Amino acid sequence: MPRLHVVRGPTLDDPVTVLTGVSDKTEARLARLGITTIRDLLLFFPRRYEDFSTITPIAFVRPGVKTTVRGRIYDIGAHQTKYKRMALTEAILGDDSGRLRVVWFNQPWLARSLHKGDEIFVAGEADLNGGLVMKNPDHEKVSLRPQNVARLVPIYRETEGLTSKWLRPKVQSVLPLADQLDEFLPAELLPRRSFMARDEAVRQVHYPASAAQLDRAKERLAFEEMFVLQVAAQMAKRARKALTAQPVRFDDSTARGFVNSLPFKLTNAQRVAAWQILQDLARQQPMNRLLEGDVGSGKTVVAAMAMHHAAHAGFQSVLLAPTEILARQHADVVQSLLEPFQIDVGLLVGSTPASARKPMMASLAEGQLPVLVGTHALIEEGVQFRDLALTVVDEQHRFGVGQRLAVRQKGERIPHFLSMTATPIPRTLGLTLFGDLDISILDEMPPGRRPVKTGLVPPEKRADAYDFIRKQVNAGRQVFVICPLIQESDKLGVRSATQELEKLQHDVFPELASRIALLHGRLKSAEKEAIMSSFQRGQVAILVSTSVVEVGIDIPNATVMMIEGADRFGLAQLHQFRGRVGRGSEESWCLLFTDAEDPQSLKRLQAVVTNKSGFDLAEIDLELRGWGDLAGYRQHGKDFKMASLLDAALISDAQTEAVRLLDRDPTLGGEPALRRQLSAYRQVFALD
Ligand code: ADP
Ligand code: MG
């Protein structure tokens, strides 16, 4: 087993390279798993365990069943296979009940480290191969503290070139350092809830003494994660309660005037959401509301109605979009909605020339411009408002929540805050994550929208699908092609999108080569904007893009959404891609390309084909794949390793304890270790 070769004892903050056996190459691999320090390694929890704790007598070993055997080595030797020249180590193990042949491929050193007469555990599956043979089993010499076999063995998340087997001794060597971990749960809470101490929990979670101890360790670790989140959320809630906003008096005839001016009738869901928002605006306490609805459910009108109300009462509002193109689009829409009321709408984006910017900034500061639409670039400019009553942010998760505070005005009042998203976040989760976030949901589509026809394209239908796409383009329509990230190293999707582009330009649609464009994460935002706008103008017929580049834009002429490797995406995400088409008068299609053959993947994709709502799909995702896939969730906070966001009892316990603690110690003066933990949420909740 590797030993730590450092003179002073290593500390949790030391890099993993202080451990023997961690070369530059392994350092890079560990980094891929998010492990750079010893602390990271210690807190890299197993994904699951293999139960090798039951020892099977050799006579009962059956082919094809994972088994652990304890036996003495009767014979061991190494030789080369004639064919392919592989190094083969072969041993005969025996116990009271019988003998078992064991072979290892390409591990010639085994014949030197294992000797005749040694007692070892082996764990693996036996095959029938002219008698029972166990191939490449995990093995370990019998000792009082088995590490790899004969116990609950941790299985870690692996990456290319880094196996659980490699990680185990590394983790084991740093386990004693768990003593140095901060205990950040309040001292009185541990005995009251009979929780394990933190160091003990960390040790047990890697190498549980028993299944019962493992449960207790997990319980404690899940609680601490949820508890920190709940403390942060409760602190944010208390802080917000202390702030005031500009009340915008609710006026029935103003609301009616807006609704009557619309070229369509609001859906019921829009009416309810608008009413909730207008009620919030009338309060002195700042609104903190999330407006959720599928792509196309009509969130913009609801926001415009709130902005109209604010303007009518003499206050300013601002609407922030994640990209310049979206900001322009919003500005057009909002302007046309507010035009009948002579309410001016300004647009401020990165490319707004200084000559236009200066007078606009002045009229914002003087309170003459009631409505501003822009990108976050404008926040960086430090725009000053005179009477900002309402901030609306579209697809907030791409901003970072903290930025909303940058949109401030002089004085102590903060604006009401509305964020809009197409990510289906169930109500309970919203409450959990944000503590005090109110949610309005548009669960109804405006009438007359034709559903997007969705189909699964197996490999043998690919050529037909391309013919179909060609016909659409020849008929003047446009096409999105989304490609998945295939390699971990291709984080920005440069490679996957480039390959797709080349395939389409050279092999599939050579006649359209000049009208196929590429969008990926390496492009500068100005380049992205330029490509999007030529797609918008129709010069580009086929837009190849990775999922990392959000194409959240209205292109009514786009009728086909083609998704490569559809099985690699979350369902809610596929649904959002689908929402990018079907916005015009023509029939639209979403084509899910997949090579997947396993029933589970096909069943998932079938759910998208049968056209479920984003919420239904998000729930299916949750059950099958967990939270990680819900777009945007990760940006809201750190990932949970242990806690489940669906565990209602855990959430409520953690919330109760958080409230209890803050009632006793509102500033956490007595909990310095807990305060340090809160830093992970500082930005999310804008804690100061
Ligand atoms: P999203 O929720 O995706 O932001 P938008 O606000 O962009 O949706 O609305 C999508 C389209 O639906 C817009 O063209 C808008 O004018 C239209 N729309 C919104 N509400 C209604 C409605 N109640 N009836 C008919 N069309 C509507
Ligand atoms: Mg929108």
XYZ file of C-alpha atoms and ligand atoms in Angstrom:
716
model
C 0.000 0.000 0.000
C 1.372 3.454 -0.847
C 2.599 5.550 2.027
C 2.737 9.260 2.358
C 6.294 10.400 1.843
C 6.136 13.835 3.296
C 8.010 15.047 6.276
C 5.399 17.277 7.776
C 2.069 15.510 7.838
C 0.047 16.286 4.747
C -2.937 18.536 5.150
C -6.279 18.541 3.446
C -5.313 21.471 1.261
C -2.239 19.780 -0.156
C -2.452 18.795 -3.800
C -2.974 15.118 -4.552
C 0.493 15.032 -6.045
C 2.002 14.761 -2.557
C 0.706 11.181 -2.544
C 3.008 8.554 -3.927
C 1.838 7.112 -7.179
C 0.189 10.299 -8.391
C 2.083 11.370 -11.478
C 1.348 14.373 -13.685
C -0.732 12.133 -15.858
C -2.828 10.826 -13.006
C -3.075 14.324 -11.631
C -4.788 15.376 -14.833
C -7.084 12.387 -14.699
C -7.995 13.084 -11.101
C -8.735 16.658 -12.064
C -11.285 15.344 -14.530
C -13.099 13.849 -11.569
C -12.909 17.170 -9.775
C -10.135 16.027 -7.454
C -7.179 18.326 -6.998
C -6.571 18.368 -3.272
C -6.481 15.706 -0.619
C -9.720 17.095 0.721
C -11.344 16.532 -2.666
C -10.142 12.957 -2.629
C -11.478 12.394 0.853
C -14.828 13.858 -0.113
C -15.025 11.918 -3.369
C -17.724 9.521 -2.248
C -18.374 6.122 -3.772
C -21.233 5.873 -6.226
C -22.135 2.448 -5.001
C -20.709 -0.605 -3.333
C -20.083 -4.106 -4.404
C -20.981 -6.497 -1.665
C -18.150 -8.962 -1.483
C -18.731 -9.590 2.178
C -20.187 -13.044 1.801
C -17.583 -15.746 1.297
C -18.664 -18.677 -0.834
C -17.083 -22.103 -0.419
C -15.421 -23.118 -3.673
C -17.751 -26.080 -4.070
C -20.666 -23.657 -4.383
C -19.156 -21.343 -6.965
C -21.462 -21.169 -9.996
C -20.619 -19.822 -13.430
C -21.836 -16.299 -14.171
C -22.425 -15.278 -10.558
C -20.249 -12.690 -8.794
C -18.658 -14.492 -5.902
C -16.007 -13.991 -3.268
C -13.836 -16.963 -2.381
C -11.240 -17.358 0.323
C -8.583 -19.920 -0.412
C -4.969 -20.906 -0.143
C -2.705 -20.808 -3.175
C -1.708 -24.333 -4.046
C 0.138 -23.402 -7.140
C 0.925 -20.215 -9.057
C 2.909 -19.449 -12.188
C 3.210 -17.108 -15.128
C 3.660 -17.882 -18.808
C 2.951 -16.369 -22.191
C 0.060 -17.477 -24.296
C 1.182 -18.823 -27.642
C -1.479 -16.938 -29.471
C -1.278 -13.120 -29.162
C 1.599 -13.472 -26.666
C -0.305 -12.366 -23.616
C 1.178 -12.669 -20.158
C -0.924 -15.131 -18.242
C -0.794 -15.697 -14.496
C -2.492 -18.830 -13.384
C -3.186 -20.041 -9.842
C -4.973 -22.904 -8.185
C -6.856 -21.956 -5.025
C -8.181 -24.428 -2.559
C -10.390 -24.413 0.504
C -12.028 -27.167 2.535
C -14.623 -27.710 -0.133
C -12.674 -27.841 -3.363
C -10.305 -26.228 -5.831
C -10.674 -23.352 -8.263
C -8.571 -22.273 -11.208
C -7.926 -18.513 -11.375
C -6.274 -16.675 -14.274
C -5.163 -13.098 -14.733
C -4.227 -11.617 -18.091
C -1.410 -9.112 -18.516
C -0.555 -8.838 -14.849
C 2.750 -10.736 -14.811
C 3.813 -9.113 -11.548
C 1.147 -11.098 -9.718
C 3.284 -14.200 -9.880
C 5.923 -12.290 -7.923
C 3.661 -10.763 -5.286
C 1.525 -13.822 -4.620
C 3.138 -17.019 -3.424
C 2.324 -20.610 -2.917
C 0.809 -20.994 0.537
C -0.610 -17.432 0.713
C -4.199 -17.145 1.744
C -6.110 -14.764 -0.491
C -9.580 -13.507 -1.296
C -10.625 -13.379 -4.897
C -13.833 -11.786 -6.091
C -15.223 -12.091 -9.567
C -17.240 -14.215 -11.923
C -16.348 -17.741 -12.867
C -16.788 -19.138 -16.378
C -17.073 -22.674 -17.567
C -14.034 -23.176 -19.731
C -13.082 -26.820 -19.519
C -13.869 -26.616 -15.809
C -14.617 -23.564 -13.691
C -12.205 -20.664 -14.190
C -12.343 -17.260 -12.556
C -10.864 -14.667 -14.906
C -9.248 -11.414 -13.781
C -10.838 -11.359 -10.343
C -10.082 -8.670 -7.789
C -7.817 -10.185 -5.196
C -6.329 -9.407 -1.851
C -4.257 -11.185 0.721
C -6.255 -12.212 3.755
C -5.791 -9.711 6.552
C -7.791 -8.231 9.363
C -8.630 -5.187 7.256
C -9.630 -6.306 3.800
C -9.629 -3.448 1.348
C -10.658 -4.634 -2.065
C -12.587 -7.777 -1.464
C -14.411 -9.677 1.285
C -16.355 -6.606 2.345
C -18.532 -3.779 1.057
C -16.189 -2.492 -1.588
C -16.527 1.102 -2.777
C -17.074 1.686 -6.468
C -16.138 5.216 -7.488
C -17.009 7.250 -10.516
C -14.302 6.377 -12.972
C -12.652 8.134 -15.856
C -10.409 6.952 -18.642
C -7.311 5.480 -17.060
C -8.549 5.758 -13.468
C -10.343 2.813 -11.982
C -11.949 2.246 -8.623
C -9.274 -0.272 -7.945
C -6.630 2.409 -8.410
C -8.535 4.898 -6.305
C -9.186 2.609 -3.349
C -5.690 2.521 -1.839
C -5.283 6.244 -2.502
C -8.453 7.027 -0.635
C -7.547 4.614 2.103
C -4.195 6.268 2.599
C -5.813 9.631 3.273
C -8.659 8.405 5.472
C -6.761 9.194 8.695
C -6.808 12.848 7.615
C -10.582 12.881 8.032
C -9.755 14.050 11.574
C -8.815 17.395 10.084
C -12.218 17.971 8.480
C -14.294 20.719 10.021
C -17.321 19.615 11.963
C -19.719 22.291 10.871
C -23.032 21.006 12.172
C -23.989 22.812 15.395
C -22.630 20.933 18.394
C -25.994 20.489 20.069
C -27.571 19.043 16.934
C -25.390 15.935 16.651
C -26.481 14.233 19.861
C -30.058 15.435 19.521
C -30.422 13.814 16.119
C -27.921 11.064 16.930
C -25.796 11.853 13.941
C -22.390 10.387 13.353
C -19.482 12.827 13.621
C -18.265 14.107 10.277
C -14.884 12.379 10.240
C -16.447 9.094 11.190
C -19.105 9.458 8.504
C -16.481 10.134 5.851
C -14.475 7.087 6.881
C -17.526 4.885 6.981
C -18.834 6.008 3.647
C -15.659 4.852 1.938
C -15.097 1.703 3.925
C -18.260 0.835 5.818
C -17.895 -1.549 8.718
C -21.383 -2.796 7.963
C -24.424 -1.927 5.925
C -25.989 -0.329 9.003
C -22.986 1.927 9.565
C -23.059 2.884 5.913
C -26.678 3.957 6.247
C -25.869 6.127 9.226
C -22.920 7.689 7.446
C -25.002 8.494 4.386
C -27.787 9.905 6.514
C -25.395 12.283 8.210
C -23.706 13.366 4.980
C -27.015 13.910 3.192
C -28.247 15.966 6.109
C -25.222 18.231 6.171
C -25.598 19.051 2.481
C -29.256 19.865 2.757
C -28.700 21.735 6.001
C -26.120 24.112 4.525
C -28.454 24.846 1.630
C -31.362 25.458 3.963
C -29.360 27.737 6.231
C -28.310 29.772 3.202
C -31.862 29.932 1.897
C -33.281 30.932 5.267
C -30.662 33.632 5.688
C -31.507 34.997 2.260
C -35.158 34.981 3.159
C -34.520 36.915 6.349
C -32.331 39.399 4.538
C -34.944 39.973 1.877
C -37.628 40.528 4.486
C -35.592 43.405 5.780
C -35.528 45.104 2.378
C -38.167 47.241 0.797
C -39.246 47.732 -2.755
C -41.280 50.355 -4.521
C -44.922 49.308 -4.289
C -46.680 49.561 -7.648
C -50.330 50.093 -6.870
C -52.637 47.598 -8.554
C -55.033 49.307 -10.883
C -57.858 47.334 -12.361
C -58.510 49.542 -15.348
C -54.816 49.684 -16.245
C -54.696 45.900 -16.252
C -57.867 45.684 -18.289
C -56.601 48.275 -20.729
C -53.509 46.205 -21.415
C -55.414 42.963 -21.863
C -57.881 44.599 -24.238
C -55.109 45.962 -26.396
C -53.701 42.501 -27.121
C -54.300 40.898 -30.505
C -55.192 37.668 -28.706
C -56.889 36.452 -25.572
C -54.624 35.587 -22.655
C -54.628 31.956 -21.674
C -55.999 31.153 -18.282
C -52.525 30.351 -17.029
C -51.242 33.724 -18.250
C -54.085 35.523 -16.492
C -53.395 33.769 -13.188
C -49.644 34.416 -13.424
C -50.145 38.079 -14.338
C -52.538 38.550 -11.462
C -50.069 36.977 -9.009
C -47.320 39.238 -10.271
C -49.406 42.393 -10.083
C -50.373 41.506 -6.519
C -46.714 41.057 -5.626
C -45.779 44.372 -7.206
C -48.273 46.161 -4.999
C -46.405 45.091 -1.878
C -43.629 46.853 -0.114
C -41.725 43.612 0.214
C -39.721 42.901 -2.912
C -41.243 40.301 -5.206
C -39.084 37.252 -5.837
C -40.969 35.199 -8.370
C -40.141 32.646 -11.007
C -42.342 32.444 -14.077
C -42.015 29.015 -15.594
C -43.463 27.832 -18.841
C -42.571 25.775 -21.853
C -41.040 27.457 -24.821
C -43.878 29.258 -26.570
C -46.183 29.387 -23.566
C -46.219 33.175 -23.705
C -44.062 34.410 -20.853
C -43.067 37.635 -22.567
C -46.585 39.036 -22.626
C -46.943 38.398 -18.923
C -43.711 40.246 -18.247
C -44.789 43.070 -20.526
C -48.022 43.391 -18.611
C -46.095 43.871 -15.374
C -43.805 46.418 -17.025
C -46.825 48.227 -18.411
C -48.276 48.419 -14.930
C -45.077 49.801 -13.485
C -44.784 52.385 -16.253
C -48.355 53.451 -15.707
C -47.626 54.094 -12.054
C -44.631 56.198 -13.075
C -41.834 53.715 -12.464
C -39.150 52.115 -14.579
C -38.565 48.475 -15.453
C -35.791 46.558 -17.108
C -35.819 43.265 -19.004
C -32.560 41.358 -19.326
C -31.870 38.693 -21.922
C -28.927 36.332 -22.175
C -27.901 37.266 -25.711
C -27.985 40.327 -27.903
C -30.272 38.690 -30.438
C -32.750 37.706 -27.788
C -32.612 41.184 -26.331
C -33.447 42.671 -29.741
C -36.258 40.209 -30.152
C -37.681 41.040 -26.737
C -37.350 44.742 -27.399
C -39.363 44.417 -30.616
C -42.087 42.423 -28.918
C -42.307 44.625 -25.831
C -42.245 47.765 -27.922
C -45.166 46.624 -30.040
C -47.115 45.667 -26.917
C -46.500 48.994 -25.195
C -46.787 51.212 -28.252
C -50.556 51.755 -27.888
C -49.856 53.324 -24.491
C -47.068 55.623 -25.676
C -44.636 53.896 -23.380
C -41.097 54.150 -24.757
C -38.854 51.112 -24.829
C -35.083 51.479 -25.023
C -32.643 48.840 -26.199
C -29.157 48.696 -24.775
C -26.770 46.001 -25.919
C -23.048 45.553 -26.284
C -23.032 46.908 -29.802
C -25.125 49.996 -29.078
C -22.925 52.883 -30.261
C -21.764 55.415 -27.741
C -23.714 58.132 -29.524
C -26.970 56.339 -28.767
C -25.888 55.048 -25.414
C -25.118 58.358 -23.794
C -28.502 60.018 -24.212
C -30.216 56.768 -23.234
C -28.217 56.513 -20.033
C -29.100 60.080 -19.239
C -32.798 59.565 -19.719
C -32.678 56.395 -17.622
C -31.016 58.278 -14.822
C -33.561 61.055 -15.085
C -36.427 58.614 -15.112
C -37.633 59.605 -18.570
C -37.227 56.232 -20.201
C -39.737 53.887 -18.555
C -38.712 50.563 -20.073
C -35.297 49.233 -20.938
C -34.457 45.949 -22.623
C -30.893 44.731 -22.819
C -28.250 42.157 -22.238
C -26.224 41.735 -19.127
C -23.615 43.831 -20.885
C -25.699 46.743 -19.796
C -25.393 45.729 -16.170
C -21.655 45.840 -16.474
C -21.984 49.383 -17.695
C -23.461 50.233 -14.317
C -26.671 51.721 -15.635
C -28.378 54.074 -13.205
C -32.143 54.258 -12.980
C -34.158 56.863 -11.217
C -37.175 54.810 -10.221
C -36.530 51.197 -11.042
C -39.417 49.173 -9.651
C -39.092 45.926 -11.594
C -36.289 43.762 -12.950
C -37.217 40.899 -15.264
C -34.599 38.356 -16.245
C -35.146 35.833 -19.011
C -33.448 32.461 -18.553
C -31.799 33.628 -15.404
C -29.732 30.507 -14.899
C -27.411 31.651 -17.591
C -26.681 34.848 -15.761
C -25.758 33.906 -12.278
C -28.335 35.108 -9.847
C -26.060 37.464 -8.024
C -25.940 39.790 -10.977
C -29.457 40.951 -10.350
C -28.163 42.949 -7.492
C -26.025 44.908 -9.842
C -29.167 46.376 -11.326
C -29.639 48.750 -8.500
C -30.511 52.281 -8.201
C -29.393 54.852 -5.720
C -31.258 54.616 -2.460
C -32.212 51.709 -0.319
C -35.148 50.348 -2.258
C -34.522 47.348 -4.425
C -36.558 46.436 -7.482
C -39.141 43.687 -7.556
C -37.653 40.685 -9.238
C -39.170 38.351 -11.794
C -37.250 35.612 -13.535
C -38.538 33.612 -16.464
C -37.471 30.176 -17.487
C -38.457 27.297 -19.736
C -36.675 24.858 -17.452
C -39.305 22.832 -15.691
C -38.457 23.148 -12.020
C -41.140 21.586 -9.863
C -42.625 23.897 -7.273
C -41.242 21.958 -4.334
C -37.751 22.147 -5.716
C -38.023 25.872 -6.264
C -38.992 26.288 -2.652
C -36.151 24.054 -1.600
C -33.503 25.697 -3.633
C -34.391 29.266 -3.025
C -36.184 29.084 0.291
C -38.487 31.914 -0.477
C -39.061 31.864 -4.199
C -42.634 32.132 -5.380
C -43.511 30.333 -8.575
C -46.067 30.917 -11.293
C -46.454 28.234 -13.914
C -47.769 28.585 -17.446
C -49.012 25.061 -17.960
C -51.164 25.879 -20.929
C -50.223 26.755 -24.501
C -51.863 29.528 -26.485
C -54.550 28.007 -28.683
C -54.015 27.066 -32.290
C -50.443 25.985 -31.929
C -49.750 22.910 -34.015
C -47.804 20.337 -32.084
C -44.399 19.558 -33.501
C -44.426 16.124 -35.097
C -41.758 14.083 -33.398
C -40.163 10.942 -34.719
C -37.441 8.558 -33.745
C -34.956 7.910 -36.543
C -33.098 4.601 -36.258
C -29.893 4.122 -38.293
C -31.663 2.399 -41.191
C -33.977 5.394 -41.678
C -31.212 7.987 -41.701
C -31.071 8.327 -45.476
C -34.830 8.889 -45.684
C -34.596 11.539 -43.018
C -31.871 13.365 -44.962
C -34.051 13.280 -48.085
C -36.844 14.781 -46.081
C -34.606 17.535 -44.762
C -33.375 18.271 -48.281
C -36.954 18.697 -49.457
C -37.683 21.072 -46.618
C -34.661 23.202 -47.440
C -35.565 23.200 -51.131
C -39.012 24.398 -50.139
C -37.332 27.362 -48.437
C -37.448 26.111 -44.858
C -34.631 26.045 -42.312
C -33.180 23.344 -40.126
C -31.455 23.084 -36.759
C -29.017 20.237 -36.216
C -28.036 19.635 -32.595
C -25.108 17.374 -31.807
C -24.232 15.900 -28.441
C -20.914 16.161 -26.651
C -19.237 12.859 -27.261
C -15.924 13.212 -25.519
C -15.361 14.537 -22.053
C -12.415 16.498 -23.347
C -14.622 18.258 -25.898
C -16.341 20.447 -23.337
C -17.203 23.198 -25.749
C -18.417 20.823 -28.415
C -15.929 22.102 -30.960
C -14.998 18.677 -32.157
C -18.408 17.076 -32.208
C -20.014 19.993 -34.026
C -17.144 20.323 -36.475
C -17.360 16.654 -37.383
C -21.080 16.944 -37.923
C -20.591 20.006 -40.112
C -18.039 18.206 -42.254
C -20.249 15.192 -42.630
C -23.198 17.300 -43.722
C -21.164 19.511 -46.066
C -19.187 16.752 -47.743
C -21.242 13.616 -47.594
C -24.858 14.472 -47.080
C -25.732 17.874 -48.528
C -22.761 18.876 -50.719
C -25.073 21.005 -52.868
C -25.965 23.060 -49.772
C -22.451 23.259 -48.346
C -22.275 27.037 -48.443
C -25.541 27.394 -46.581
C -24.584 25.222 -43.635
C -23.156 27.045 -40.644
C -21.604 26.035 -37.381
C -22.127 27.183 -33.820
C -20.089 25.936 -30.861
C -18.805 27.015 -27.512
C -15.396 28.219 -28.657
C -16.802 31.018 -30.788
C -16.734 34.540 -29.441
C -20.120 35.954 -28.657
C -19.920 38.408 -31.562
C -19.285 35.484 -33.918
C -22.214 33.597 -32.482
C -24.456 36.606 -32.887
C -23.359 37.014 -36.503
C -24.128 33.388 -37.308
C -27.466 33.496 -35.557
C -28.475 36.603 -37.393
C -27.608 35.155 -40.779
C -29.697 32.148 -39.831
C -32.451 34.528 -38.836
C -32.205 36.260 -42.207
C -32.413 32.926 -43.984
C -28.942 33.003 -45.560
C -28.006 29.955 -43.565
C -30.341 27.039 -44.217
C -28.912 24.473 -41.841
C -27.482 25.474 -38.510
C -25.277 22.896 -36.816
C -24.936 23.563 -33.121
C -23.927 21.908 -29.901
C -26.225 21.808 -26.962
C -23.875 24.088 -25.055
C -24.868 26.906 -27.325
C -28.409 27.834 -26.526
C -30.298 28.703 -29.638
C -33.151 30.346 -27.789
C -34.421 32.408 -30.600
C -37.560 32.743 -32.626
C -37.059 31.534 -36.197
C -40.581 30.961 -37.504
C -39.205 29.664 -40.791
C -37.324 26.809 -39.109
C -39.387 23.672 -39.457
C -36.984 20.875 -38.640
C -35.130 20.221 -35.410
C -32.781 17.350 -35.985
C -31.010 15.954 -32.934
C -28.042 13.614 -33.246
C -27.400 11.110 -30.445
C -30.742 11.956 -28.914
C -30.359 9.289 -26.259
C -27.520 11.318 -24.736
C -29.770 14.213 -23.809
C -32.142 14.739 -20.927
C -35.770 14.577 -21.966
C -36.592 18.048 -20.745
C -33.691 19.316 -22.804
C -34.924 17.527 -25.932
C -38.275 19.100 -25.326
C -36.703 22.532 -25.175
C -34.901 21.957 -28.436
C -38.171 20.888 -29.979
C -39.721 24.145 -28.832
C -37.386 26.001 -31.186
C -39.456 24.902 -34.157
C -43.171 25.028 -34.760
C -43.332 28.759 -34.287
C -44.570 29.628 -37.733
C -47.541 28.635 -39.816
C -45.894 25.592 -41.393
C -45.987 22.093 -40.051
C -42.805 21.297 -38.095
C -40.833 18.219 -37.203
C -38.449 17.117 -34.528
C -36.290 14.201 -35.633
C -34.512 12.278 -32.902
C -31.586 10.381 -34.357
C -30.321 7.528 -32.274
C -28.203 4.417 -32.488
C -29.409 3.272 -29.119
C -30.941 -0.157 -29.010
C -31.491 -0.747 -25.338
C -35.151 -0.727 -24.345
C -34.628 1.832 -21.575
C -33.234 4.492 -23.927
C -35.863 3.812 -26.527
C -38.579 4.032 -23.923
C -37.281 7.378 -22.724
C -37.180 8.750 -26.246
C -40.624 7.374 -26.923
C -41.903 9.652 -24.172
C -40.711 12.653 -26.178
C -42.280 11.244 -29.328
C -45.671 10.974 -27.669
C -45.396 14.679 -27.018
C -45.581 15.079 -23.297
C -45.256 18.400 -21.519
C -41.897 19.626 -20.310
C -42.944 18.971 -16.721
C -43.896 15.374 -17.420
C -40.630 14.822 -19.237
C -38.644 16.422 -16.432
C -40.277 14.033 -14.015
C -39.427 11.022 -16.130
C -35.852 12.306 -16.262
C -35.813 12.696 -12.528
C -36.837 9.121 -11.999
C -34.484 7.677 -14.548
C -31.455 9.914 -14.443
C -31.649 12.179 -11.429
C -31.336 15.930 -11.246
C -28.083 16.332 -13.044
C -29.801 16.597 -16.369
C -32.183 19.369 -15.640
C -30.689 22.174 -17.622
C -29.629 25.032 -15.475
C -29.998 23.326 -12.171
C -26.307 22.925 -11.621
C -25.709 26.603 -12.051
C -27.991 27.294 -9.135
C -25.701 25.751 -6.610
C -23.271 23.056 -5.990
C -24.167 19.512 -6.807
C -25.385 17.320 -4.066
C -23.401 14.168 -3.549
C -25.616 12.518 -1.000
C -28.829 14.423 -0.497
C -31.780 13.808 -2.746
C -33.838 16.791 -3.729
C -36.831 14.509 -3.776
C -36.434 13.485 -0.164
C -39.216 15.478 1.444
C -38.450 14.320 4.986
C -34.815 15.292 4.676
C -35.699 18.702 3.283
C -38.169 19.383 6.028
C -35.819 18.205 8.793
C -33.009 20.328 7.458
C -35.285 23.317 7.146
C -36.559 22.914 10.710
C -33.016 22.765 12.038
C -31.946 25.750 9.952
C -34.779 27.871 11.311
C -34.058 26.723 14.834
C -30.405 27.633 14.532
C -31.039 31.044 12.986
C -33.593 31.873 15.660
C -30.914 31.196 18.223
C -27.950 32.674 16.354
C -29.125 34.870 13.453
C -25.650 35.899 12.310
C -24.063 32.502 12.946
C -21.532 34.214 15.184
C -21.074 30.955 17.083
C -20.733 28.781 13.991
C -17.602 29.847 12.113
C -17.198 26.458 10.396
C -20.750 26.580 9.112
C -20.220 30.118 7.860
C -17.325 28.881 5.761
C -19.531 26.206 4.241
C -22.031 28.844 3.237
C -19.575 30.373 0.820
C -20.728 27.850 -1.798
C -24.094 29.584 -1.780
C -22.932 33.137 -1.288
C -23.459 33.982 -4.928
C -26.647 32.032 -5.386
C -28.386 33.742 -2.535
C -26.446 36.982 -2.643
C -25.466 36.608 0.992
C -23.114 39.236 2.267
P -42.025 32.080 -24.332
O -42.801 31.622 -23.160
O -41.298 30.975 -24.993
O -41.124 33.231 -24.011
P -43.295 33.965 -26.018
O -43.601 34.939 -24.985
O -42.142 34.239 -26.909
O -43.097 32.533 -25.377
O -44.603 33.710 -26.858
C -44.601 32.873 -27.981
C -45.570 33.379 -29.019
O -46.903 33.192 -28.587
C -45.417 34.847 -29.308
O -45.476 35.013 -30.699
C -46.636 35.474 -28.639
O -47.081 36.619 -29.304
C -47.663 34.383 -28.739
N -48.657 34.391 -27.672
C -48.433 34.629 -26.360
N -49.572 34.515 -25.651
C -50.540 34.197 -26.527
C -51.941 33.945 -26.401
N -52.561 33.980 -25.223
N -52.630 33.631 -27.510
C -52.004 33.571 -28.706
N -50.699 33.810 -28.898
C -49.960 34.121 -27.819
Mg -39.094 33.617 -24.174
